[in-house]
Tab-separated table of C-alpha atoms in Angstrom:
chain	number	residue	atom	x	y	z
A	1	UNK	CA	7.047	-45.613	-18.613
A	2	UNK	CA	10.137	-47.674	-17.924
A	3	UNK	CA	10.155	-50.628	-15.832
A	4	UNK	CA	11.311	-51.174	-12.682
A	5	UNK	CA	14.339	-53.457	-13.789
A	6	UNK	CA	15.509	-50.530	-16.250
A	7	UNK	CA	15.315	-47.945	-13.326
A	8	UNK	CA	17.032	-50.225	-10.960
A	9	UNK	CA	20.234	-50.309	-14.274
A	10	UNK	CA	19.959	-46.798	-14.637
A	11	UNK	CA	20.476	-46.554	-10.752
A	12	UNK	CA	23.557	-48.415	-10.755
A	13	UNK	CA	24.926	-46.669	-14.029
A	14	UNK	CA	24.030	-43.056	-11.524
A	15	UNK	CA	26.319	-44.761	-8.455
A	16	UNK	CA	29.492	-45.575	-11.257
A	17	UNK	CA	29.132	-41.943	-12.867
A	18	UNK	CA	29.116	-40.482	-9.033
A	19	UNK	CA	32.067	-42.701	-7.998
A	20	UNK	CA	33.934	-41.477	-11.059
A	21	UNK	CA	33.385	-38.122	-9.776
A	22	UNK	CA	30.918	-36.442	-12.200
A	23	UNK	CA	28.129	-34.853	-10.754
A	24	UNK	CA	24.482	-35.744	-12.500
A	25	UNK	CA	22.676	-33.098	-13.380
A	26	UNK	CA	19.480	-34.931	-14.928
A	27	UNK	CA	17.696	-38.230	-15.308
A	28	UNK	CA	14.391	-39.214	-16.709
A	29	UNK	CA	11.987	-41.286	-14.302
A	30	UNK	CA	12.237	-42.050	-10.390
A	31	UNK	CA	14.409	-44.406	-9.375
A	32	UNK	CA	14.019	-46.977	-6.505
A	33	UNK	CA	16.271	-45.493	-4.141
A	34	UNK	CA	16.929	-42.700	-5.941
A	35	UNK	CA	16.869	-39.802	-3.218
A	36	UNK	CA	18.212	-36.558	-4.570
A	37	UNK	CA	18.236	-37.443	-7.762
A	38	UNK	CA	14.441	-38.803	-8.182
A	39	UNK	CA	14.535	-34.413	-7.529
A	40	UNK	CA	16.497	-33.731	-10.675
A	41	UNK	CA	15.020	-32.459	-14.066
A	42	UNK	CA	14.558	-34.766	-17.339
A	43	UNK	CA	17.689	-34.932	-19.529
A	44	UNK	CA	17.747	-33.137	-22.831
A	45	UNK	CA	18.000	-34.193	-26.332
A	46	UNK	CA	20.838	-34.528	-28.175
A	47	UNK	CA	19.774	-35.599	-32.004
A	48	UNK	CA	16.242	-36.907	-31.674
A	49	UNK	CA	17.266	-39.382	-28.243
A	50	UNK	CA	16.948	-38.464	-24.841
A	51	UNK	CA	19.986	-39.834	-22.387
A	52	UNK	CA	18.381	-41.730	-19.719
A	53	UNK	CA	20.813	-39.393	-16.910
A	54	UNK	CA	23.161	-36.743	-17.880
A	55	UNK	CA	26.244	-35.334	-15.742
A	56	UNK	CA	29.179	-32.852	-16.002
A	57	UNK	CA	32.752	-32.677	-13.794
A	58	UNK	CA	34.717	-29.978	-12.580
A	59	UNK	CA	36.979	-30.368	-15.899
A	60	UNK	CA	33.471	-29.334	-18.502
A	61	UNK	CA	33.531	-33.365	-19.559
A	62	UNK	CA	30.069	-34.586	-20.013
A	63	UNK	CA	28.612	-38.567	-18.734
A	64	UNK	CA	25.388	-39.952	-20.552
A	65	UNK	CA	24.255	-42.889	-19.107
A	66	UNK	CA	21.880	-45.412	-20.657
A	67	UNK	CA	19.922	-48.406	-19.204
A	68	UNK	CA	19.085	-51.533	-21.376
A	69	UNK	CA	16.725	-54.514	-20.319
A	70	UNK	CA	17.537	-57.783	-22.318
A	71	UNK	CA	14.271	-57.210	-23.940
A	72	UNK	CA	16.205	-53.363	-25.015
A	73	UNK	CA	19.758	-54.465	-26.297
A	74	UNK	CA	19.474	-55.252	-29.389
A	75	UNK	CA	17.399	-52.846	-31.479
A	76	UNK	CA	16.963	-50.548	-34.081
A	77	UNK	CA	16.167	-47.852	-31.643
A	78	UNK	CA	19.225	-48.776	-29.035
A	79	UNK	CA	21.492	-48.255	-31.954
A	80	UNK	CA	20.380	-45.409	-33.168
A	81	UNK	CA	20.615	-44.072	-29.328
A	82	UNK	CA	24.303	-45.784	-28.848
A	83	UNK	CA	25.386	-44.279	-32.073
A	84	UNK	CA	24.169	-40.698	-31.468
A	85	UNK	CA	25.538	-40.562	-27.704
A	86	UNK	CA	28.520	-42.039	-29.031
A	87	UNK	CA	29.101	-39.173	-31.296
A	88	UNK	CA	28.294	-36.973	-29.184
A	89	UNK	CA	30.934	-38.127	-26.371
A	90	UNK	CA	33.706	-38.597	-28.478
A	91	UNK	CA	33.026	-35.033	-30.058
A	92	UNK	CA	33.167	-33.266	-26.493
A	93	UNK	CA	36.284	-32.797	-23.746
A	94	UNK	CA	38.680	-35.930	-22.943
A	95	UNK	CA	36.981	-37.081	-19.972
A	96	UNK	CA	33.709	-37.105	-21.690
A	97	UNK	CA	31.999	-40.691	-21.459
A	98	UNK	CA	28.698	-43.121	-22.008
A	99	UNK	CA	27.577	-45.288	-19.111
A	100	UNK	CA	25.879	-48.625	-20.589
A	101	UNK	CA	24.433	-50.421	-17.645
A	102	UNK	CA	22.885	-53.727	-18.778
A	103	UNK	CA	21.720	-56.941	-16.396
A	104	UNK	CA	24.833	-59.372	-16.724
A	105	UNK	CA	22.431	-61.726	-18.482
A	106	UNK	CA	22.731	-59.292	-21.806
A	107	UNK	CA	26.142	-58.372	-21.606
A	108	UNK	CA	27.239	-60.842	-25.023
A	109	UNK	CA	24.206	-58.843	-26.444
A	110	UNK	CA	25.883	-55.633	-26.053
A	111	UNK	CA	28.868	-56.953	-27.040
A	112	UNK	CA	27.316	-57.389	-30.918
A	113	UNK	CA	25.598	-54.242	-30.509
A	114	UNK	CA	28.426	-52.567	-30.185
A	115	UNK	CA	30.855	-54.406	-32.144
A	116	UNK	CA	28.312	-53.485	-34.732
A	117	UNK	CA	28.632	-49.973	-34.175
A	118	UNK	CA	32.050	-49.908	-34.246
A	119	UNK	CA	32.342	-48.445	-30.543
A	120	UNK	CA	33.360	-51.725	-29.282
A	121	UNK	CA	37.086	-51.216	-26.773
A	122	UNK	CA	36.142	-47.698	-27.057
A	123	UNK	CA	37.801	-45.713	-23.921
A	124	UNK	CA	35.075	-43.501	-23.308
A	125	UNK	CA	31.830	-46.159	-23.211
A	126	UNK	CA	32.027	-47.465	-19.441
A	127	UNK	CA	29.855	-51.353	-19.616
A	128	UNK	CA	28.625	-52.076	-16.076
A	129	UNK	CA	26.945	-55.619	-16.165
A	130	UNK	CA	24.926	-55.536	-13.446
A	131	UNK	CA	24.178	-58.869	-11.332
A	132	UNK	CA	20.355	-60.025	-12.586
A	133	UNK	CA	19.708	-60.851	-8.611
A	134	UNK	CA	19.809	-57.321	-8.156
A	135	UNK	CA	17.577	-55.997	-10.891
A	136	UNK	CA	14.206	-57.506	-8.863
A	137	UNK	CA	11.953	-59.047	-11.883
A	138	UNK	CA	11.285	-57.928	-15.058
């Protein structure tokens, strides 16, 4: 069960996909706030991972989002996740892109995990550091 800090992420990384105009179409768990969306299905796989939300646009380019505690940046299992979506994205239509929301706290913890990956600058992996004051506690 994810915690309330990684729903309130994968909230915010749900607002930045809308905004950029892709419609979600799936996301795993209820979200504070979540309205509509807490009435979606679960995402799919892709590999052996499940995305924690999953949208499309009007142009067929695909948005995974995942949400990452501090606790959740930097591991074995959040690379292997990063790395998968990551081929997956760059493998599908131009506009296709991964949402990595993470509380501002972790962000120079992403920043190794993905400079590890090689997907660090990457155009289509959107970062949203996400104020710790609005995450409520861990």
């Amino acid at each position: 069960m994810p915690s309330a800090q990684h729903q309130w992420l994968l909230l915010w990384a749900l607002r930045k996909m809308a905004h950029d105009g892709f419609r979600v179409v799936a996301r795993d768990g209820d979200l504070p706030q979540g309205g509509l969306w807490n009435r979606l299905p679960s995402s799919r796989r892709l590999e052996m991972h499940r995305p924690d939300a999953w949208a499309d646009d009007l142009h067929h380019a695909i948005a995974l989002a995942e949400a990452k505690t501090i606790d959740d940046v930097d591991t074995e299992h959040t690379r292997s996740q990063l790395s998968s979506f990551a081929r997956y994205i760059h493998g599908s239509s131009v506009g296709s892109r991964l949402y990595i929301a993470v509380p501002r706290t972790a962000a120079r913890f992403l920043d190794h995990v993905l400079e590890s990956l090689h997907l660090a600058g990457s155009p289509r992996i959107r970062r949203l550091h996400i104020p710790d004051c609005l995450l409520g506690h861990r």
